[in-house]
Tab-separated table of C-alpha atoms and ligand atoms in Angstrom:
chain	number	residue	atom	x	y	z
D	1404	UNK	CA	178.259	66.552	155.991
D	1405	UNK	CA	177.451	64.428	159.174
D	1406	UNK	CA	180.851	62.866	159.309
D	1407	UNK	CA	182.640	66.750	159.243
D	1408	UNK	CA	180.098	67.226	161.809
D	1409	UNK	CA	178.943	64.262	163.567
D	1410	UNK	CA	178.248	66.315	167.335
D	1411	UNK	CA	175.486	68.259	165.522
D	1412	UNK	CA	174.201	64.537	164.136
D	1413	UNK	CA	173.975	63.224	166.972
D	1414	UNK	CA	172.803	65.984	168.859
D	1415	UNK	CA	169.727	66.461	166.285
D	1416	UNK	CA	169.357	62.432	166.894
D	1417	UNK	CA	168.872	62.532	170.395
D	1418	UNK	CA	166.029	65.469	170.088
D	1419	UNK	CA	164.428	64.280	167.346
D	1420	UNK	CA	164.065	60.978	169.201
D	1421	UNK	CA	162.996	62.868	172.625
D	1422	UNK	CA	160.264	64.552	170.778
D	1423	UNK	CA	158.911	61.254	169.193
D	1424	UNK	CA	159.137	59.515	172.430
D	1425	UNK	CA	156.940	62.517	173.715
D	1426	UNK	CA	154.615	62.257	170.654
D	1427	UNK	CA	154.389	58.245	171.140
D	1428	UNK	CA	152.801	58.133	175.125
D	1429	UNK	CA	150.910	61.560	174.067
D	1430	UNK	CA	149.004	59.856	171.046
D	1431	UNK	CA	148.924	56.575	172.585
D	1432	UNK	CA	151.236	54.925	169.899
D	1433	UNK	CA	148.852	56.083	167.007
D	1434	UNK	CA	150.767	56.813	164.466
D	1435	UNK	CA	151.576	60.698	163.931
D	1436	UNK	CA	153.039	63.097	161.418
D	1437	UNK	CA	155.768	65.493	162.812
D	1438	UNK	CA	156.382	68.516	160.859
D	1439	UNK	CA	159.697	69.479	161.935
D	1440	UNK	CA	159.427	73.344	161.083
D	1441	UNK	CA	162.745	74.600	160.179
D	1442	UNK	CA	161.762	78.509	159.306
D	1443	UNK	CA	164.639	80.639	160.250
D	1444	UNK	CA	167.219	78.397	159.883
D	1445	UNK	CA	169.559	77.241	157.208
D	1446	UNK	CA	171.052	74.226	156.150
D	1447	UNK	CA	173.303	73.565	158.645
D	1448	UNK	CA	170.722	72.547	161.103
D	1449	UNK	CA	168.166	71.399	159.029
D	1450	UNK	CA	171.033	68.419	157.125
D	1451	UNK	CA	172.026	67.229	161.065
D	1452	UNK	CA	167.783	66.241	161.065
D	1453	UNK	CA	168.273	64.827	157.817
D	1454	UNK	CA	171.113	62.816	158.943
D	1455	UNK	CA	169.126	61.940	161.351
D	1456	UNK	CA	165.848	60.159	159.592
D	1457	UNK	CA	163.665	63.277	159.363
D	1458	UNK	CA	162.016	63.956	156.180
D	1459	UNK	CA	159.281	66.245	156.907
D	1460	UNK	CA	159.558	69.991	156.899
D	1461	UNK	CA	157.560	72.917	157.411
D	1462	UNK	CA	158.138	75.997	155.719
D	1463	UNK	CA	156.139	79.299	156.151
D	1464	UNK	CA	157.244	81.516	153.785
D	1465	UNK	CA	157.209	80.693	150.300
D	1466	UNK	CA	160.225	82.631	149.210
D	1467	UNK	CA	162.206	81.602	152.416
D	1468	UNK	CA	161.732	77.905	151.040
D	1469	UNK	CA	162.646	78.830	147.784
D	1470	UNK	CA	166.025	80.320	149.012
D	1471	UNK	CA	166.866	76.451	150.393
D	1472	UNK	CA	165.150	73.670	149.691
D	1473	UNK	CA	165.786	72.835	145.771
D	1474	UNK	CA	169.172	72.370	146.576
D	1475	UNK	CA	168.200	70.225	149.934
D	1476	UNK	CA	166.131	68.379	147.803
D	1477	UNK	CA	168.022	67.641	145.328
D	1478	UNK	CA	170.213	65.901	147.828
D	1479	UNK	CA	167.653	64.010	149.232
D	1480	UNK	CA	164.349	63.317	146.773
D	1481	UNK	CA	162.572	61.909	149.743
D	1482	UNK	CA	162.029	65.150	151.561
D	1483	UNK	CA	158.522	66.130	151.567
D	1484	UNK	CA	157.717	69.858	151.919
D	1485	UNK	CA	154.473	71.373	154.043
D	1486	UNK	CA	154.004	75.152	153.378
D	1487	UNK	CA	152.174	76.046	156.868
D	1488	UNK	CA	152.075	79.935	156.568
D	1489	UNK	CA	150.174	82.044	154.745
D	1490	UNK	CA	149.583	81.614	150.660
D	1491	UNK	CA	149.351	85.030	148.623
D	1492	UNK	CA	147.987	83.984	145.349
D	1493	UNK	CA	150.871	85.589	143.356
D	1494	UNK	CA	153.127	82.892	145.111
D	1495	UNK	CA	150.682	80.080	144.427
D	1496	UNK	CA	152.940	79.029	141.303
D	1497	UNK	CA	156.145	78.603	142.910
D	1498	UNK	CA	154.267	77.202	146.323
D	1499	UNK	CA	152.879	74.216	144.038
D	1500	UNK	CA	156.574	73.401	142.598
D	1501	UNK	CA	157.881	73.180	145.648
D	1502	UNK	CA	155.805	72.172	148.244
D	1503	UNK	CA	154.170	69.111	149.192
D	1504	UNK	CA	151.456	69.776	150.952
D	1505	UNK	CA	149.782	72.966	152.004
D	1506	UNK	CA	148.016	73.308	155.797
D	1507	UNK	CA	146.971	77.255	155.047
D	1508	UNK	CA	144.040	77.442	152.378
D	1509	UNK	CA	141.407	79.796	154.036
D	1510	UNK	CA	139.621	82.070	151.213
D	1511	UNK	CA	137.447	81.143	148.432
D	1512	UNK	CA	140.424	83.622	145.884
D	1513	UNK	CA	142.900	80.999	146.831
D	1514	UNK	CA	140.339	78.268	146.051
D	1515	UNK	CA	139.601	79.590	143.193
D	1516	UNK	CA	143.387	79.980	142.100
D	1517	UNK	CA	143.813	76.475	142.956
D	1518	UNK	CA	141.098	75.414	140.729
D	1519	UNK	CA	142.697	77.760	137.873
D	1520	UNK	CA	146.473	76.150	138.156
D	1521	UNK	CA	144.754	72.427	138.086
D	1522	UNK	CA	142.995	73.339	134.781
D	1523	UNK	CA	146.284	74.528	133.203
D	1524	UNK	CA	147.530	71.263	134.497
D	1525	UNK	CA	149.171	71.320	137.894
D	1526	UNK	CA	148.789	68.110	140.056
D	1527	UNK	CA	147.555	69.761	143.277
D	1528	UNK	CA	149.015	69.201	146.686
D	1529	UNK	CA	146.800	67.530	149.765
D	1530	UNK	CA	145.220	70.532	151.522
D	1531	UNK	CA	144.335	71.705	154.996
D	1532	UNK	CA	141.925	74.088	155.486
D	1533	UNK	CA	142.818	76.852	158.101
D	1534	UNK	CA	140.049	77.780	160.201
D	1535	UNK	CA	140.732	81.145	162.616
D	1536	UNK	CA	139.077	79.266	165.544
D	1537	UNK	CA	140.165	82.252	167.790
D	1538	UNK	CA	138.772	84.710	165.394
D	1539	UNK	CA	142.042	86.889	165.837
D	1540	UNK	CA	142.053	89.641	163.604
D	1541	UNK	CA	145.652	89.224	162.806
D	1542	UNK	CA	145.623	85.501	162.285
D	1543	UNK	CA	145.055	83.673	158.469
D	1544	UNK	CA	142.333	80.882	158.353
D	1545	UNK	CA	138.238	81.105	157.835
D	1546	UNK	CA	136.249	82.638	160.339
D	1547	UNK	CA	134.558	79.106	162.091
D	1548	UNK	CA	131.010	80.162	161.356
D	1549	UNK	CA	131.813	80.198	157.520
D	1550	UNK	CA	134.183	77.160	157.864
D	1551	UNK	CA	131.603	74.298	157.408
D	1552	UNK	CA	130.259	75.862	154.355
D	1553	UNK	CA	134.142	76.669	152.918
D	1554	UNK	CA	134.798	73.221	153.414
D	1555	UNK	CA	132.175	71.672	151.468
D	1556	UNK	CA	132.518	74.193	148.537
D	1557	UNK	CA	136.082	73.178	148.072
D	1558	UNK	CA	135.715	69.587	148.531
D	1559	UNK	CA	132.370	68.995	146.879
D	1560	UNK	CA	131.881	72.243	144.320
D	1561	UNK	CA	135.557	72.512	143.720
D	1562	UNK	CA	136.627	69.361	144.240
D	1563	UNK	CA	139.751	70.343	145.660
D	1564	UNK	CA	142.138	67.125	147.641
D	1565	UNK	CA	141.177	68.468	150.878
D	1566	UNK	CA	141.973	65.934	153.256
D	1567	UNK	CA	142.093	68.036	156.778
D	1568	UNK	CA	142.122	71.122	158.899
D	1569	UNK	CA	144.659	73.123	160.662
D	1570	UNK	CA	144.666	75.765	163.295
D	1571	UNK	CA	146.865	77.874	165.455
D	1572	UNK	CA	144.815	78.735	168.670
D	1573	UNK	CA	145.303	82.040	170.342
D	1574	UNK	CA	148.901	82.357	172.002
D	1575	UNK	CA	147.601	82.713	175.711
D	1576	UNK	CA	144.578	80.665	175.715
D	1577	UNK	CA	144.332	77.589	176.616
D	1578	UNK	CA	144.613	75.207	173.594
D	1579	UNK	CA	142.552	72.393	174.299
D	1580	UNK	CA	139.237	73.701	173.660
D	1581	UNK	CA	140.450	74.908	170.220
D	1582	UNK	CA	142.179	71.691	169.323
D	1583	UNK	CA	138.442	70.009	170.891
D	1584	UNK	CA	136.855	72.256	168.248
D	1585	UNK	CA	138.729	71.536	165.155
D	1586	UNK	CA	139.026	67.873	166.011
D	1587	UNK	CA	135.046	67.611	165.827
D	1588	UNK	CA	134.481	70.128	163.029
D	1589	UNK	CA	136.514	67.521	161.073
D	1590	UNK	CA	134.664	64.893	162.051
D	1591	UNK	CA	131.206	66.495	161.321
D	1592	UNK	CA	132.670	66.848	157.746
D	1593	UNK	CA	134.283	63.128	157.289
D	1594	UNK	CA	137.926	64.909	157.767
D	1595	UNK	CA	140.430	62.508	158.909
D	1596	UNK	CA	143.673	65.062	159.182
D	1597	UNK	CA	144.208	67.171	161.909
D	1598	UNK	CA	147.180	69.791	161.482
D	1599	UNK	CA	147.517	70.985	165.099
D	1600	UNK	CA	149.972	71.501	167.986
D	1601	UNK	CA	153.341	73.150	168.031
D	1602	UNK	CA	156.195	72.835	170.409
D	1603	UNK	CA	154.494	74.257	173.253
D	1604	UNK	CA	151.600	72.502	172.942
D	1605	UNK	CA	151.512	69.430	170.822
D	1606	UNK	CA	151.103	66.699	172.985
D	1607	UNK	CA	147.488	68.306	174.298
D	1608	UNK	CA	147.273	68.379	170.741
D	1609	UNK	CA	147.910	64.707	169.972
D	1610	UNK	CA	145.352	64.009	172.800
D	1611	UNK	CA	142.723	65.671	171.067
D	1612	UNK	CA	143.281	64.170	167.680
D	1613	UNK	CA	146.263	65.794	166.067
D	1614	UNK	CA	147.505	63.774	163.179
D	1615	UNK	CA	150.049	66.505	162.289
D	1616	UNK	CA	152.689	68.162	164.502
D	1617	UNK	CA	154.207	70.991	163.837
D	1618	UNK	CA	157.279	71.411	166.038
D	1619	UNK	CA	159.722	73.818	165.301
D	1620	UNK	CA	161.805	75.654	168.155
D	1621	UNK	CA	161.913	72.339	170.598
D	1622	UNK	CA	163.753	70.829	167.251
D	1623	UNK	CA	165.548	73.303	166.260
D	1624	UNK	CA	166.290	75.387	169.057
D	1625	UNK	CA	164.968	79.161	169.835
D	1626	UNK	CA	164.810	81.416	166.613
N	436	LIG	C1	156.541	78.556	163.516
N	436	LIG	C2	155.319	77.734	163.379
N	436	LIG	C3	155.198	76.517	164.067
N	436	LIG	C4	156.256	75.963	165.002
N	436	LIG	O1	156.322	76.728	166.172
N	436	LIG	P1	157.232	76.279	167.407
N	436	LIG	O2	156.603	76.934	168.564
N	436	LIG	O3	158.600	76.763	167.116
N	436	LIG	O4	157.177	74.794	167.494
N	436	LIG	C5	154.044	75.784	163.867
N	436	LIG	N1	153.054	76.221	163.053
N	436	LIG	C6	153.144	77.371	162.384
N	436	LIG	C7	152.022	77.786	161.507
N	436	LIG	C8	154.285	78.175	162.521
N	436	LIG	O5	154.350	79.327	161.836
């Protein structure tokens, strides 16, 4: 596909590289995952990123994934898939086939469905835990006063392969304090992942802690 189409190659080379480059002086040259979040858009900008050495994705809609990545997968086996929007339960099934990790378990149902898919067998994906830091009614994650106590219960009651937390702060805040906040309720629990930072934002992210990235639009382009 790159050599019908070797402008759009290059093109995703050059901003996939600018956006490392940013993500290298931000974190300091520690090492960071970038998400490149490809919602919206299709396969002919996601294979140019591909092409170009990317192999992590971010999907947040289950059945948006569904539509495109077996057969992107299929192509490449490498790809890993993180689902970073909201999980209904009744798409917890297909979510597990398909994805790779998942940033967005926030309620003791999904916890519980989790546990219920292991015990008929399922190997279980690495999980964030969302926390609503902003406590915006419209926004997924646990409220942070119950977050402490929804961590433990999944790791420790559950055990469930927690290994971070995520969170999206409030669109016109500023996102430091936030990203401050979830970087040291992580480390009062022993939590080593930090899914935060998107493109407008993820290099105060890295700065706080971020381990994970998840840029979309500066990638991709405007959706
Ligand atoms: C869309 C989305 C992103 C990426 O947003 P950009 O501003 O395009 O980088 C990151 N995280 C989540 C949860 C998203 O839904």
């Amino acid at each position: 596909m790159s050599a019908e189409n070797p402008k759009s190659t290059s093109d995703a080379a050059l901003r996939l590289a600018a956006i490392r480059a940013r993500m290298d002086v931000a974190s300091g040259g520690r090492d960071a995952v970038l998400v490149a979040v490809s919602k919206t858009f299709g396969a002919a900008d996601i294979v140019p990123l591909i092409d170009a050495g990317q192999r992590i994705f971010g999907e947040n809609r289950v059945q948006e994934a569904q539509g495109k990545w077996p057969a992107l997968k299929a192509q490449t086996p490498d790809i890993e898939l993180h689902l970073i929007g909201p999980l209904q339960t009744n798409k917890l099934k297909a979510a597990l086939a398909l994805f790779d990790v998942i940033h967005t378990l926030d309620r003791e149902s999904l916890a519980k469905a989790l546990v219920a898919e292991r015990e008929k067998g399922a190997v279980l994906p690495a999980l964030f835990i969302q926390v609503n830091l902003g406590r915006e009614a419209q926004k997924a994650g646990i409220e942070p006063e119950a977050a402490d106590a929804f961590i433990s219960h999944c790791r420790d009651d559950l055990s469930l392969p927690v290994i971070g937390l995520m969170c999206i702060p409030p669109a016109d805040d500023n996102p430091v304090p936030y990203f401050q906040a979830l970087s040291a309720m992580a480390a009062r629990q022993g939590l080593t992942k930090l899914s935060m930072g998107m493109s407008a934002d993820f290099e105060a992210a890295l700065r706080a802690g971020a381990t994970h990235v998840r840029i979309g639009s500066a990638l991709f382009g405007t959706r």
